PDB file of C-alpha atoms and ligand atoms in Angstrom:
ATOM      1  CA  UNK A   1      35.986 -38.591  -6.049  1.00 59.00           C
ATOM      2  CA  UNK A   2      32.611 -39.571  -6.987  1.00 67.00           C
ATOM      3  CA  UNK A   3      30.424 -41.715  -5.091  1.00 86.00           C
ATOM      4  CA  UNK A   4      26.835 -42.898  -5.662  1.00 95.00           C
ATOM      5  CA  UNK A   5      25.680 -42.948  -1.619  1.00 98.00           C
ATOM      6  CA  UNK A   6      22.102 -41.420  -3.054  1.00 98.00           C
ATOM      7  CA  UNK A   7      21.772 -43.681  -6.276  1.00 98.00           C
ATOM      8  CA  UNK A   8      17.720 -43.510  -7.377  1.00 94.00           C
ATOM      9  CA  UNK A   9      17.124 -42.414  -3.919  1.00 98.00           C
ATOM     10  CA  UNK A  10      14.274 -39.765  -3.474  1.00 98.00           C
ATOM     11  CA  UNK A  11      15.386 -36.598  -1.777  1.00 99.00           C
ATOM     12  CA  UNK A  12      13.661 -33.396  -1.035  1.00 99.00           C
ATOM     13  CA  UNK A  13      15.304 -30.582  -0.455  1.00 99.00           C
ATOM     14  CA  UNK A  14      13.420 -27.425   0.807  1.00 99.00           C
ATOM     15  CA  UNK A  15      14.843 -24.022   0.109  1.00 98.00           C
ATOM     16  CA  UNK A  16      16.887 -25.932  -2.521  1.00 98.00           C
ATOM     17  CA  UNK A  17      16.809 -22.824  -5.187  1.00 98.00           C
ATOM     18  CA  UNK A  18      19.309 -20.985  -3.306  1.00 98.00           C
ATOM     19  CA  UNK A  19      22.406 -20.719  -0.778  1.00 98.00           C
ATOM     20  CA  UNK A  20      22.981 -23.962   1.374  1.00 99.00           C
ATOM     21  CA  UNK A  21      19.697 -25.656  -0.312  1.00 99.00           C
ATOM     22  CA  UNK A  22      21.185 -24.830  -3.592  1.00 99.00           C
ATOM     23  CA  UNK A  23      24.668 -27.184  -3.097  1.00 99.00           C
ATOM     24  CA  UNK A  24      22.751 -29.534  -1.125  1.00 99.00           C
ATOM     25  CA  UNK A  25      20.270 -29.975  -3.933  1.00 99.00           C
ATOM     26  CA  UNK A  26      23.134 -29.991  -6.364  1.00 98.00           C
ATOM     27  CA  UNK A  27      25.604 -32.223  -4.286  1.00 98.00           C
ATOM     28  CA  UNK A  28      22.509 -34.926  -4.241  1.00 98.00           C
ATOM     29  CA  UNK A  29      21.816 -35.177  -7.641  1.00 98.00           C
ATOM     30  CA  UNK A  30      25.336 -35.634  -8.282  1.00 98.00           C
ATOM     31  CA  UNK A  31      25.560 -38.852  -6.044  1.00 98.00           C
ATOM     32  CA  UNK A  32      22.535 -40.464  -7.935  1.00 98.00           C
ATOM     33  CA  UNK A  33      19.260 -38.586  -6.297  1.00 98.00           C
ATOM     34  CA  UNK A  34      16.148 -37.852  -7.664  1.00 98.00           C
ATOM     35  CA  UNK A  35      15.604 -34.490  -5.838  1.00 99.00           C
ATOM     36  CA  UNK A  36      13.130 -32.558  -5.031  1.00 99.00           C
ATOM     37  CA  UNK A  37      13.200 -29.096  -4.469  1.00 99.00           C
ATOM     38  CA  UNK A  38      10.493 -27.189  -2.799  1.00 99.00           C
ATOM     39  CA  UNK A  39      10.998 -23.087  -2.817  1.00 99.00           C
ATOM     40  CA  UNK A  40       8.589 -20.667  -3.535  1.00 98.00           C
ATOM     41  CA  UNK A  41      10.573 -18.823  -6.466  1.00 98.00           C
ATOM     42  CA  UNK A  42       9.866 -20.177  -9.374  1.00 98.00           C
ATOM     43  CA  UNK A  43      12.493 -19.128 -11.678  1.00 98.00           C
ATOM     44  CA  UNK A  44      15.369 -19.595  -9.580  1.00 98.00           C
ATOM     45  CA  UNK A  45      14.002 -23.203  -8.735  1.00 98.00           C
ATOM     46  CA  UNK A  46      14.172 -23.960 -12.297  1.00 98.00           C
ATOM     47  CA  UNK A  47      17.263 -22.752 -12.749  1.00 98.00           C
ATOM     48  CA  UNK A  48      18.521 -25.328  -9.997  1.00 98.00           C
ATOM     49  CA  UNK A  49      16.857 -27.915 -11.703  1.00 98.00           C
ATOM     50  CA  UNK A  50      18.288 -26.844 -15.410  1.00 98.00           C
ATOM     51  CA  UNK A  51      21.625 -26.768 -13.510  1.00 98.00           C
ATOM     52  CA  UNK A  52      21.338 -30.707 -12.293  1.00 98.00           C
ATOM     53  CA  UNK A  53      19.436 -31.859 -15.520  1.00 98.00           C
ATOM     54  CA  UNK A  54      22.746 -30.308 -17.994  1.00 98.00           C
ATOM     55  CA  UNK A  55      25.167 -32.508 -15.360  1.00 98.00           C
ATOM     56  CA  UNK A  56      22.688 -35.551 -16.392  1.00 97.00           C
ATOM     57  CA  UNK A  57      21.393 -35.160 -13.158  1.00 98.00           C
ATOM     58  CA  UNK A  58      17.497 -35.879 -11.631  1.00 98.00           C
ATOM     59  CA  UNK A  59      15.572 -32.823 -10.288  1.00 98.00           C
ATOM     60  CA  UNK A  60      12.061 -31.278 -10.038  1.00 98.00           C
ATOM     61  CA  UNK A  61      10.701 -28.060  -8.739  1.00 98.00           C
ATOM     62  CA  UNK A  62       7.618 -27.763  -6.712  1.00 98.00           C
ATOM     63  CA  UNK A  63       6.506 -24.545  -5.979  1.00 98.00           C
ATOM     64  CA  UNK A  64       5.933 -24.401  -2.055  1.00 98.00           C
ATOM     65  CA  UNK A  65       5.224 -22.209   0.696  1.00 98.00           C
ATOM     66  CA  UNK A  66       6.491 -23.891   4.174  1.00 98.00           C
ATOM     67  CA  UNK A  67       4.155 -21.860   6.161  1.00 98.00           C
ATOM     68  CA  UNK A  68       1.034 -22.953   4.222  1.00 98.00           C
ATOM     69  CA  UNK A  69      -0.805 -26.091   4.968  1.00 96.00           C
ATOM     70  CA  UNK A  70      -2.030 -26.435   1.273  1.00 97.00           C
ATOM     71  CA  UNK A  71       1.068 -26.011  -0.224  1.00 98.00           C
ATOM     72  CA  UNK A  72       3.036 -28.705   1.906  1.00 98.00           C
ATOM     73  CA  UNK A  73      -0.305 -31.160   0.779  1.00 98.00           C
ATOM     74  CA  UNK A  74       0.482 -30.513  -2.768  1.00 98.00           C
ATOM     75  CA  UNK A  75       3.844 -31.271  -2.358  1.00 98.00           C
ATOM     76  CA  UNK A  76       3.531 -34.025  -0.327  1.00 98.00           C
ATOM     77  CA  UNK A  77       0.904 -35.281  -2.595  1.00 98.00           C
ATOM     78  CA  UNK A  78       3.086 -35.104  -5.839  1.00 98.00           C
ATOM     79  CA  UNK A  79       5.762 -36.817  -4.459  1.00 98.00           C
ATOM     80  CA  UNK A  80       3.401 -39.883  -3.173  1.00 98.00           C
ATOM     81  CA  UNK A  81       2.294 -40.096  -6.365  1.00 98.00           C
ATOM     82  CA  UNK A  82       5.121 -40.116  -8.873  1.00 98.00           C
ATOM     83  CA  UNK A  83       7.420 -41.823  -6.509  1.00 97.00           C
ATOM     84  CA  UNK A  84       5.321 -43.461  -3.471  1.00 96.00           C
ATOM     85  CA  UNK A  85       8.481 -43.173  -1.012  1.00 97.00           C
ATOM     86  CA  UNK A  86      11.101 -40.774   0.245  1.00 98.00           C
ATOM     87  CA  UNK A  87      14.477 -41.623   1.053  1.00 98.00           C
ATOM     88  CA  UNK A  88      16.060 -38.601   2.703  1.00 99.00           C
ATOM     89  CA  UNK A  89      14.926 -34.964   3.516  1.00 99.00           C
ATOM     90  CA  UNK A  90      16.830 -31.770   4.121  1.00 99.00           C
ATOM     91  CA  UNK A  91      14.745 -29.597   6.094  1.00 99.00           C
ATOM     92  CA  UNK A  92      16.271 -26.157   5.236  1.00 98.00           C
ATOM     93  CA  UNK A  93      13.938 -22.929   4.073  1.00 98.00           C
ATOM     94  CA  UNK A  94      14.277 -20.551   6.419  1.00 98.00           C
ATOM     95  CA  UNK A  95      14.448 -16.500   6.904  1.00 98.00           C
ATOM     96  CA  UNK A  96      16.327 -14.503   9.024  1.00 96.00           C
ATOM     97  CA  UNK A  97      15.897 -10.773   9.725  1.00 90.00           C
ATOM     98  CA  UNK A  98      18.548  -8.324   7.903  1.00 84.00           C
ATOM     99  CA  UNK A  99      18.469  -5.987  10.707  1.00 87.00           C
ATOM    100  CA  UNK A 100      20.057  -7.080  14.190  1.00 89.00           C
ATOM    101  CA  UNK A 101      17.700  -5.485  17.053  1.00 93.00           C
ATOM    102  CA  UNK A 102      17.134  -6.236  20.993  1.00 96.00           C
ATOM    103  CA  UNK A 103      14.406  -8.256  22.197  1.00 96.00           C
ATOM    104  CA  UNK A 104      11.872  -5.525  22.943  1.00 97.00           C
ATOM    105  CA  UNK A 105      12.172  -4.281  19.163  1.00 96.00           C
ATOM    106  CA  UNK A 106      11.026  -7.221  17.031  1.00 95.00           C
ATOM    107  CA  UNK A 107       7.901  -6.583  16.102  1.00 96.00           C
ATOM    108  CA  UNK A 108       5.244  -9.767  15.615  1.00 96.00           C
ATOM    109  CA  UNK A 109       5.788  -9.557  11.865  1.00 96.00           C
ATOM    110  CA  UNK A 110       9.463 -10.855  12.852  1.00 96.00           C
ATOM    111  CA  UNK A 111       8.382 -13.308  15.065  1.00 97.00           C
ATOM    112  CA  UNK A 112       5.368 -14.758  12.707  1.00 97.00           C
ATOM    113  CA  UNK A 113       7.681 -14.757   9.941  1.00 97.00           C
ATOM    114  CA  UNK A 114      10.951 -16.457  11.617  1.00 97.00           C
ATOM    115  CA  UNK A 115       8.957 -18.923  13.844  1.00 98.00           C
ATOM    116  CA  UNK A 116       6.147 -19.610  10.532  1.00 98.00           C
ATOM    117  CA  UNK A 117       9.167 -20.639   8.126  1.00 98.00           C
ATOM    118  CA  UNK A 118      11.970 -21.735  10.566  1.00 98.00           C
ATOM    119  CA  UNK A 119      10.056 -23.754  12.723  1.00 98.00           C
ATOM    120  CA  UNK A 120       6.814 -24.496  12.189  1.00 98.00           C
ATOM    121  CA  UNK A 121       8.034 -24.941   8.597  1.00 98.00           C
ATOM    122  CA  UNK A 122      10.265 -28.009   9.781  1.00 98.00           C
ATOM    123  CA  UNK A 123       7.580 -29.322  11.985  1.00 98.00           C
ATOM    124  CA  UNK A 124       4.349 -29.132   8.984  1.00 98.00           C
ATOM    125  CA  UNK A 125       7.321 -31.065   6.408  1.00 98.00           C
ATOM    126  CA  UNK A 126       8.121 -33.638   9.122  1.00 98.00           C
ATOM    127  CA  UNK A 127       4.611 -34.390   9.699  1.00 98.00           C
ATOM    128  CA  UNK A 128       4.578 -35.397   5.899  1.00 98.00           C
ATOM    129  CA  UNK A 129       7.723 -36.993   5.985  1.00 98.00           C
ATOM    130  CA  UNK A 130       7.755 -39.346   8.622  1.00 98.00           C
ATOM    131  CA  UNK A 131       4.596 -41.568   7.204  1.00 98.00           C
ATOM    132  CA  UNK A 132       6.200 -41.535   3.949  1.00 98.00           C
ATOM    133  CA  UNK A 133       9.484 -42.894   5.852  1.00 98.00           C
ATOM    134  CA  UNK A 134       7.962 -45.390   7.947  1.00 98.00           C
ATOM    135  CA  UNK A 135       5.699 -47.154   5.473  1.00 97.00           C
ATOM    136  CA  UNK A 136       9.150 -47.815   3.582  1.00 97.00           C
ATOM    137  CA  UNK A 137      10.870 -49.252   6.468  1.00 98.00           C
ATOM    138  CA  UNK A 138      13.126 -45.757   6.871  1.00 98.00           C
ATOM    139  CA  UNK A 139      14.984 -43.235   6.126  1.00 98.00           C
ATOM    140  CA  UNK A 140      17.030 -39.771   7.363  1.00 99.00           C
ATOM    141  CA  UNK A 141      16.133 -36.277   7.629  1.00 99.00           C
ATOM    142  CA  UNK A 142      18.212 -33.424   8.391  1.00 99.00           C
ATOM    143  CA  UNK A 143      16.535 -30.413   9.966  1.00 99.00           C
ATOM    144  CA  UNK A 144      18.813 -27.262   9.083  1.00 98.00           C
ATOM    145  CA  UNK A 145      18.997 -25.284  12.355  1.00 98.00           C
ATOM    146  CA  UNK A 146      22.065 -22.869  12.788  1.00 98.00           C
ATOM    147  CA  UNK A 147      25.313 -21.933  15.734  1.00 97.00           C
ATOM    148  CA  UNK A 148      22.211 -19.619  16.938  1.00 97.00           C
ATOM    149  CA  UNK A 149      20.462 -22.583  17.584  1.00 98.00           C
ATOM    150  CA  UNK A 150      23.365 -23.217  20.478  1.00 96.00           C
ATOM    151  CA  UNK A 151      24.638 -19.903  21.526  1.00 94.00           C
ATOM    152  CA  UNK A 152      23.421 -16.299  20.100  1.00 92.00           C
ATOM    153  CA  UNK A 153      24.721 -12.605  20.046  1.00 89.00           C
ATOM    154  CA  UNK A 154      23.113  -9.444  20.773  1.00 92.00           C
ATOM    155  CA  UNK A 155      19.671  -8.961  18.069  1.00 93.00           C
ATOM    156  CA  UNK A 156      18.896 -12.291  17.324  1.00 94.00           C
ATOM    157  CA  UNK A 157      16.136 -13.031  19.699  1.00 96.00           C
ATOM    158  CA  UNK A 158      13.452 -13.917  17.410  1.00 97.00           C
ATOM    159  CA  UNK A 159      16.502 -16.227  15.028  1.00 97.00           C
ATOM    160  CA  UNK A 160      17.766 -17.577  17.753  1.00 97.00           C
ATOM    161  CA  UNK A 161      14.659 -18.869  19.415  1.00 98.00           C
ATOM    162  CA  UNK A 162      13.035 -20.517  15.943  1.00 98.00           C
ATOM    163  CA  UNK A 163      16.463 -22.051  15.667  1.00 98.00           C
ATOM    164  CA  UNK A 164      17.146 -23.498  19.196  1.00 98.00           C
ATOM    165  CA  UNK A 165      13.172 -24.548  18.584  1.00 98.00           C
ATOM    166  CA  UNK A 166      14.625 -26.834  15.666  1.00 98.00           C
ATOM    167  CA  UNK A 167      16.937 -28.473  17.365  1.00 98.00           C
ATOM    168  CA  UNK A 168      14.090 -29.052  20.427  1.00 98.00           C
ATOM    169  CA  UNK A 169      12.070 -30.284  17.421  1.00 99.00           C
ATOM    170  CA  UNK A 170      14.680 -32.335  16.144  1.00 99.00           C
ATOM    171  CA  UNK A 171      15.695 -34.364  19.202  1.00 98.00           C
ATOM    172  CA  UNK A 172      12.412 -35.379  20.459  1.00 98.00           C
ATOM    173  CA  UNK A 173      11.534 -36.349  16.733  1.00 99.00           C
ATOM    174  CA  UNK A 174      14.367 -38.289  16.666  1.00 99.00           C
ATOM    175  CA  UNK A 175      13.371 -40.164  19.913  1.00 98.00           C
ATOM    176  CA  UNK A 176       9.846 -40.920  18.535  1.00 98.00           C
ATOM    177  CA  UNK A 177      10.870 -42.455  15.667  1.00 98.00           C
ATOM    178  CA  UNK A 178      14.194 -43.546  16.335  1.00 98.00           C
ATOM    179  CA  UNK A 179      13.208 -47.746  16.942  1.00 98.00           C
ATOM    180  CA  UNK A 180      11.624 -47.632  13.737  1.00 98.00           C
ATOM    181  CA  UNK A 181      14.293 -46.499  12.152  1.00 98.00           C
ATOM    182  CA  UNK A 182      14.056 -42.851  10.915  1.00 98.00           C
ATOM    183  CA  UNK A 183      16.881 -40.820  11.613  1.00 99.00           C
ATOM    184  CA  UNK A 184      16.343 -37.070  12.366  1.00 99.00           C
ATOM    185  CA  UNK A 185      19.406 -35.037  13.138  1.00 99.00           C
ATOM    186  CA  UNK A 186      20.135 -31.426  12.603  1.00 99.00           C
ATOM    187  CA  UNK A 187      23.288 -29.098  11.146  1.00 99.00           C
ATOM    188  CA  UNK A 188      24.561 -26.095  12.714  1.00 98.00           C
ATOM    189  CA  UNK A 189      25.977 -23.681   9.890  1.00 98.00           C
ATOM    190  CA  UNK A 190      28.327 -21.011  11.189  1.00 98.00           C
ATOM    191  CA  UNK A 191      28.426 -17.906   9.281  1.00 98.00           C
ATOM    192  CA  UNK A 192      28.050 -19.355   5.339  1.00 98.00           C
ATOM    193  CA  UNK A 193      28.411 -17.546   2.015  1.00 98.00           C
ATOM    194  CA  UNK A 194      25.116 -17.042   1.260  1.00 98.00           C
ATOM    195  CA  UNK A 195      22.165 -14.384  -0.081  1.00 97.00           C
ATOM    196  CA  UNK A 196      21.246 -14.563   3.708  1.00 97.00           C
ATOM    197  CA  UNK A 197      24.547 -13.747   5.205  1.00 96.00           C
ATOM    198  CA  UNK A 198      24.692 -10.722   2.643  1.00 96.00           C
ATOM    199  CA  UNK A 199      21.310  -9.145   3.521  1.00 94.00           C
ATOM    200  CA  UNK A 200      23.132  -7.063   6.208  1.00 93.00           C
ATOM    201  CA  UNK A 201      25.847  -6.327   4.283  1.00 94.00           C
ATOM    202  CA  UNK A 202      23.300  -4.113   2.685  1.00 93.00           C
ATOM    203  CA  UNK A 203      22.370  -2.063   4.786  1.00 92.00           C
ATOM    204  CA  UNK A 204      25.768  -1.847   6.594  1.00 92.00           C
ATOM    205  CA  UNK A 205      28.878  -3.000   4.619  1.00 93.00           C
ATOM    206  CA  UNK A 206      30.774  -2.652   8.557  1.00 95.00           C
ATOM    207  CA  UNK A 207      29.171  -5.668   9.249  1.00 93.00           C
ATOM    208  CA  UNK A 208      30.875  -7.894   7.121  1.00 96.00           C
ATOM    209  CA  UNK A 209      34.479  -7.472   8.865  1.00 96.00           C
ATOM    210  CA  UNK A 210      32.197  -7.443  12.470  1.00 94.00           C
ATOM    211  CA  UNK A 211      31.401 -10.817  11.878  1.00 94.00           C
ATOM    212  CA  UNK A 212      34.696 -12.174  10.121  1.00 97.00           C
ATOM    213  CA  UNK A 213      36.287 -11.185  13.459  1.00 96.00           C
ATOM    214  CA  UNK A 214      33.912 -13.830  15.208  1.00 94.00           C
ATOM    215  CA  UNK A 215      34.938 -16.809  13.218  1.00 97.00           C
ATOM    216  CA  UNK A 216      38.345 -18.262  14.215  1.00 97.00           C
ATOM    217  CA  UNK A 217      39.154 -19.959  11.079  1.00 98.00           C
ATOM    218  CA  UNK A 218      39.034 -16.111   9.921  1.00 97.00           C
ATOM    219  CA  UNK A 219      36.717 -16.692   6.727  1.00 98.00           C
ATOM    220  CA  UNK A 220      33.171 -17.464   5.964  1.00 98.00           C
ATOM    221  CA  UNK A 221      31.504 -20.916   5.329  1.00 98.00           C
ATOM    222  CA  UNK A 222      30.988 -22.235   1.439  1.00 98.00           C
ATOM    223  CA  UNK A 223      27.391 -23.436   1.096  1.00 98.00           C
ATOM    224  CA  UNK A 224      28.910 -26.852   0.122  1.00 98.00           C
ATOM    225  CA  UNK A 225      30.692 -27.028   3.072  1.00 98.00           C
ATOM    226  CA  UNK A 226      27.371 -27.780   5.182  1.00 99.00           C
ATOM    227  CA  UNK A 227      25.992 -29.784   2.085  1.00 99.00           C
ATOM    228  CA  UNK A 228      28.865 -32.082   3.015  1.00 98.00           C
ATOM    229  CA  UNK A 229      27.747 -32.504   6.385  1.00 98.00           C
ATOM    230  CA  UNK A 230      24.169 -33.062   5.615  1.00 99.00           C
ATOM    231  CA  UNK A 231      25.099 -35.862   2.846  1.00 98.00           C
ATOM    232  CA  UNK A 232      27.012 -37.766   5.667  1.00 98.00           C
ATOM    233  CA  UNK A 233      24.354 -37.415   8.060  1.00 98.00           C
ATOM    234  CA  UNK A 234      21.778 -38.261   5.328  1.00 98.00           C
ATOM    235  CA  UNK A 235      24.158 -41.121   4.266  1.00 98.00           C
ATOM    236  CA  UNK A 236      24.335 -45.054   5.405  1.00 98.00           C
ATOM    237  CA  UNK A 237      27.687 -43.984   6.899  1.00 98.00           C
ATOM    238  CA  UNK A 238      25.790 -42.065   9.651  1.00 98.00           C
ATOM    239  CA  UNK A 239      23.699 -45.349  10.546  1.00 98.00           C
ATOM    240  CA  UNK A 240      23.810 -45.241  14.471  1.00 98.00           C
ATOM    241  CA  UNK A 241      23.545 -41.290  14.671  1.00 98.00           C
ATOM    242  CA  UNK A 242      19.899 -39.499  15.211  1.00 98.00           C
ATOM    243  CA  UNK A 243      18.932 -36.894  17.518  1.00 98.00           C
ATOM    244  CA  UNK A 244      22.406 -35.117  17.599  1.00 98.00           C
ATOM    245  CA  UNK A 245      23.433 -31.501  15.871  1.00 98.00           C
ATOM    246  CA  UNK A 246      26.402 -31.090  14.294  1.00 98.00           C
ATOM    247  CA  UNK A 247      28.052 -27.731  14.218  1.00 98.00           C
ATOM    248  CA  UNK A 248      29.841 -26.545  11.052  1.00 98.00           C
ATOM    249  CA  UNK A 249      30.930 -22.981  11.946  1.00 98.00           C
ATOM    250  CA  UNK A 250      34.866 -22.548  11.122  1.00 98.00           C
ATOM    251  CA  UNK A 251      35.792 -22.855  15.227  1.00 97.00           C
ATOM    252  CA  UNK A 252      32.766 -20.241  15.887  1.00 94.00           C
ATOM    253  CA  UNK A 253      31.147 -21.647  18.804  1.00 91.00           C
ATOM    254  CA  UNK A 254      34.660 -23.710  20.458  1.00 90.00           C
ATOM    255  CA  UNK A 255      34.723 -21.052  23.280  1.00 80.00           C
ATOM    256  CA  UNK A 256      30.983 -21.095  24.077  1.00 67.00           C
TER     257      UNK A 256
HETATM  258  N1  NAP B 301      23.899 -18.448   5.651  1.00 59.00           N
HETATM  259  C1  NAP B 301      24.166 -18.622   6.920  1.00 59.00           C
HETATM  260  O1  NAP B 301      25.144 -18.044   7.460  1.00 59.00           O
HETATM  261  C2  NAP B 301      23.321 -19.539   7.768  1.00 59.00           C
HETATM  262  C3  NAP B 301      23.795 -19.876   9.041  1.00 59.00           C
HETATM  263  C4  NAP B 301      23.049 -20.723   9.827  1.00 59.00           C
HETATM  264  C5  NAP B 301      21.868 -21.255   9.355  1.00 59.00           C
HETATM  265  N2  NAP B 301      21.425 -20.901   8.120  1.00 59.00           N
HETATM  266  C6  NAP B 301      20.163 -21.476   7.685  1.00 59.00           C
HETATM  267  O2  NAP B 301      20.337 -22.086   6.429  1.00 59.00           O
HETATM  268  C7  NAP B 301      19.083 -22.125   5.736  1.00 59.00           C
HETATM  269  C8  NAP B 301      19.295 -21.670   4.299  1.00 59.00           C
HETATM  270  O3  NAP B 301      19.715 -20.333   4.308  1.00 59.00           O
HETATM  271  P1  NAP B 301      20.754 -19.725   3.256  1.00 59.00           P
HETATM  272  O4  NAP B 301      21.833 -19.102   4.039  1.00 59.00           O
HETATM  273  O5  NAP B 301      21.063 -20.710   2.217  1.00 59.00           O
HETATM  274  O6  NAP B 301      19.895 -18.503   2.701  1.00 59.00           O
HETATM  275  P2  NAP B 301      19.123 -18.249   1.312  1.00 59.00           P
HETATM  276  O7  NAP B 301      20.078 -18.380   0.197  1.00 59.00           O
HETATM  277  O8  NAP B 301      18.400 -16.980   1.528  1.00 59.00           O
HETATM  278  O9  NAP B 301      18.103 -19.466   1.254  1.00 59.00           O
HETATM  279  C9  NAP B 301      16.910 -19.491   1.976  1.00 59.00           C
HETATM  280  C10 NAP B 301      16.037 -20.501   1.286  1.00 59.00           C
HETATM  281  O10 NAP B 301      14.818 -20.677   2.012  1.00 59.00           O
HETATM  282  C11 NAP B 301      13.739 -20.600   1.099  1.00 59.00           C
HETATM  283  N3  NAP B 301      12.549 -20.139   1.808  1.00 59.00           N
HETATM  284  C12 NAP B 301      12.417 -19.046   2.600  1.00 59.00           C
HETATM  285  N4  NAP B 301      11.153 -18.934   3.044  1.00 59.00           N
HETATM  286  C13 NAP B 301      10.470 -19.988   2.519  1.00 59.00           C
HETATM  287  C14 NAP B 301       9.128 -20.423   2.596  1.00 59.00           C
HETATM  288  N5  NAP B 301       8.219 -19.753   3.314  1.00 59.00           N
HETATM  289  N6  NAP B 301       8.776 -21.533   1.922  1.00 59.00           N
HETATM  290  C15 NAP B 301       9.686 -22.228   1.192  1.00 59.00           C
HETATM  291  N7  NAP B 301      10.975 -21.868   1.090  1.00 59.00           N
HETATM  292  C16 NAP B 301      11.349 -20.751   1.732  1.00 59.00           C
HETATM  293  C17 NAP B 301      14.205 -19.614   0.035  1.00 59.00           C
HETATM  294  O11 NAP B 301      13.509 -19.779  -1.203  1.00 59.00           O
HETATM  295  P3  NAP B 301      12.268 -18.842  -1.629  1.00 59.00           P
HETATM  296  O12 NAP B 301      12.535 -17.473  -1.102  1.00 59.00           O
HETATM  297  O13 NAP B 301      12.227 -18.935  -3.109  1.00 59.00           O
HETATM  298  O14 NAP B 301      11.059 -19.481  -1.004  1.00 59.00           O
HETATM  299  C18 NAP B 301      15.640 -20.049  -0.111  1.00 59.00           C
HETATM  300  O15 NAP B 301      15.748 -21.150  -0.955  1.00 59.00           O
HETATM  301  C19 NAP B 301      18.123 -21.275   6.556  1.00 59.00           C
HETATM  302  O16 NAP B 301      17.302 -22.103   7.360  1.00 59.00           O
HETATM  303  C20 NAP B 301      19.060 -20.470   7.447  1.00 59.00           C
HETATM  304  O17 NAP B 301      18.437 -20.047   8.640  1.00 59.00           O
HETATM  305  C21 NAP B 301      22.116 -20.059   7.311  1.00 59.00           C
END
């Protein structure tokens, strides 16, 4: 069924050129968006936009760095000017580290890295995005945080804390802003189908079937499965939620 929940409404999507940005960025457009999506490859974030533009869709790529003040100006600045609003935001580039290791062996690369683009990332794009949605009278952002921003397993430390830092970040966000009615909420993706997920893979095909065994429903996440969630939370239907996480992780998560 097709619906137009997003008609002419401007959307940016960060990390949109791949994974769980990619079908958000995609599932936008296809409800009516004008989307932006802010990456810093290039090629692959035209190829998103190629991909929305042949479904008649709306889409443009700004190059952007989440960790660098300058680039979130430009962006910032090029969507004031060619559209002077913004309707909804998906708050979603992130990294994660392909190797699993205690505490005591992430290095500060890992922690400069993971806390730079997970969640001072979020913070730098909210501090853009909130003007933008109060001048307007509104709107809804969606900070993408993960299940390790609720629970964790062994070598995650440096993950785990950017991502529990989200959610932090996304609550008292939400109670800032929430009488003047900008919604901030986050999503929890369980283990999802993505270049991410498959980074470990790499380096040890064992743990593919390590983490399988976690997730009850017994099979990984599709990238539009959590674009799903973030639409509804993004949509009108979702009008008296802000402030809240919700967990899309196949059961992973129900006994924690
Ligand atoms: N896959 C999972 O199982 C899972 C589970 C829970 C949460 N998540 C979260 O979901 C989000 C998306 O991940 P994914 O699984 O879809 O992985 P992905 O396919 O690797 O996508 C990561 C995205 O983030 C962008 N990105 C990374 N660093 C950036 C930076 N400094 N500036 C701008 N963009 C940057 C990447 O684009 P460029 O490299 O071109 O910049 C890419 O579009 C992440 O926040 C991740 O932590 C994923």
């Amino acid at each position: 069924m097709k619906t137009n929940r997003f008609q002419d409404k401007v959307v940016l999507v960060t990390g949109g050129n791949s994974g769980i940005g990619r079908a958000a960025a995609l599932a936008f457009a296809r409800e009516g968006a004008k989307v932006v999506i802010a990456a810093r490859r290039e090629d692959r974030g035209n190829s998103v936009v190629q991909e929305i533009k042949d479904k008649q869709g709306q889409a443009e790529f700004i190059r952007t760095d989440v960790t660098k003040g300058k680039d979130i100006e430009n962006l910032f600045k090029i969507i004031t000017d060619q559209y002077d609003r913004l309707d909804c935001a998906f708050n979603n580039a992130g990294v994660s580290s392909a190797t699993m290791r205690r505490t005591v062996n992430m290095t500060m690369e890992d922690w400069d890295g993971m806390m730079d683009t997970n969640l001072k990332g979020v913070w730098l794009c909210m501090k853009q995005e909130i003007p933008l949605m109060l001048k307007q009278g509104g709107g809804a952002i969606v900070n993408n945080s993960s299940i390790a921003g609720i629970s964790t397993e062994i070598g995650l430390s440096v993950y785990a804390a950017s991502k529990h830092g989200v959610l932090g970040l996304t609550k008292a966000a939400a109670l800032d802003y929430a009488h003047r009615k900008v919604r901030i909420n986050a999503v929890c993706p369980g283990f999802i189908h993505t270049p991410m997920l498959e980074e470990p893979w790499k380096l040890n095909p064992q743990i593919k079937d390590l983490t399988l065994a976690l997730i009850p429903m017994k099979r990984f996440g599709k990238p539009d499965e959590i674009a799903g969630a973030v639409l509804w939370m993004c949509s009108d239907e979702a009008s008296f939620m802000t402030g809240r996480e919700m967990v899309v992780g196949g059961g992973q998560t129900i006994h924690s």
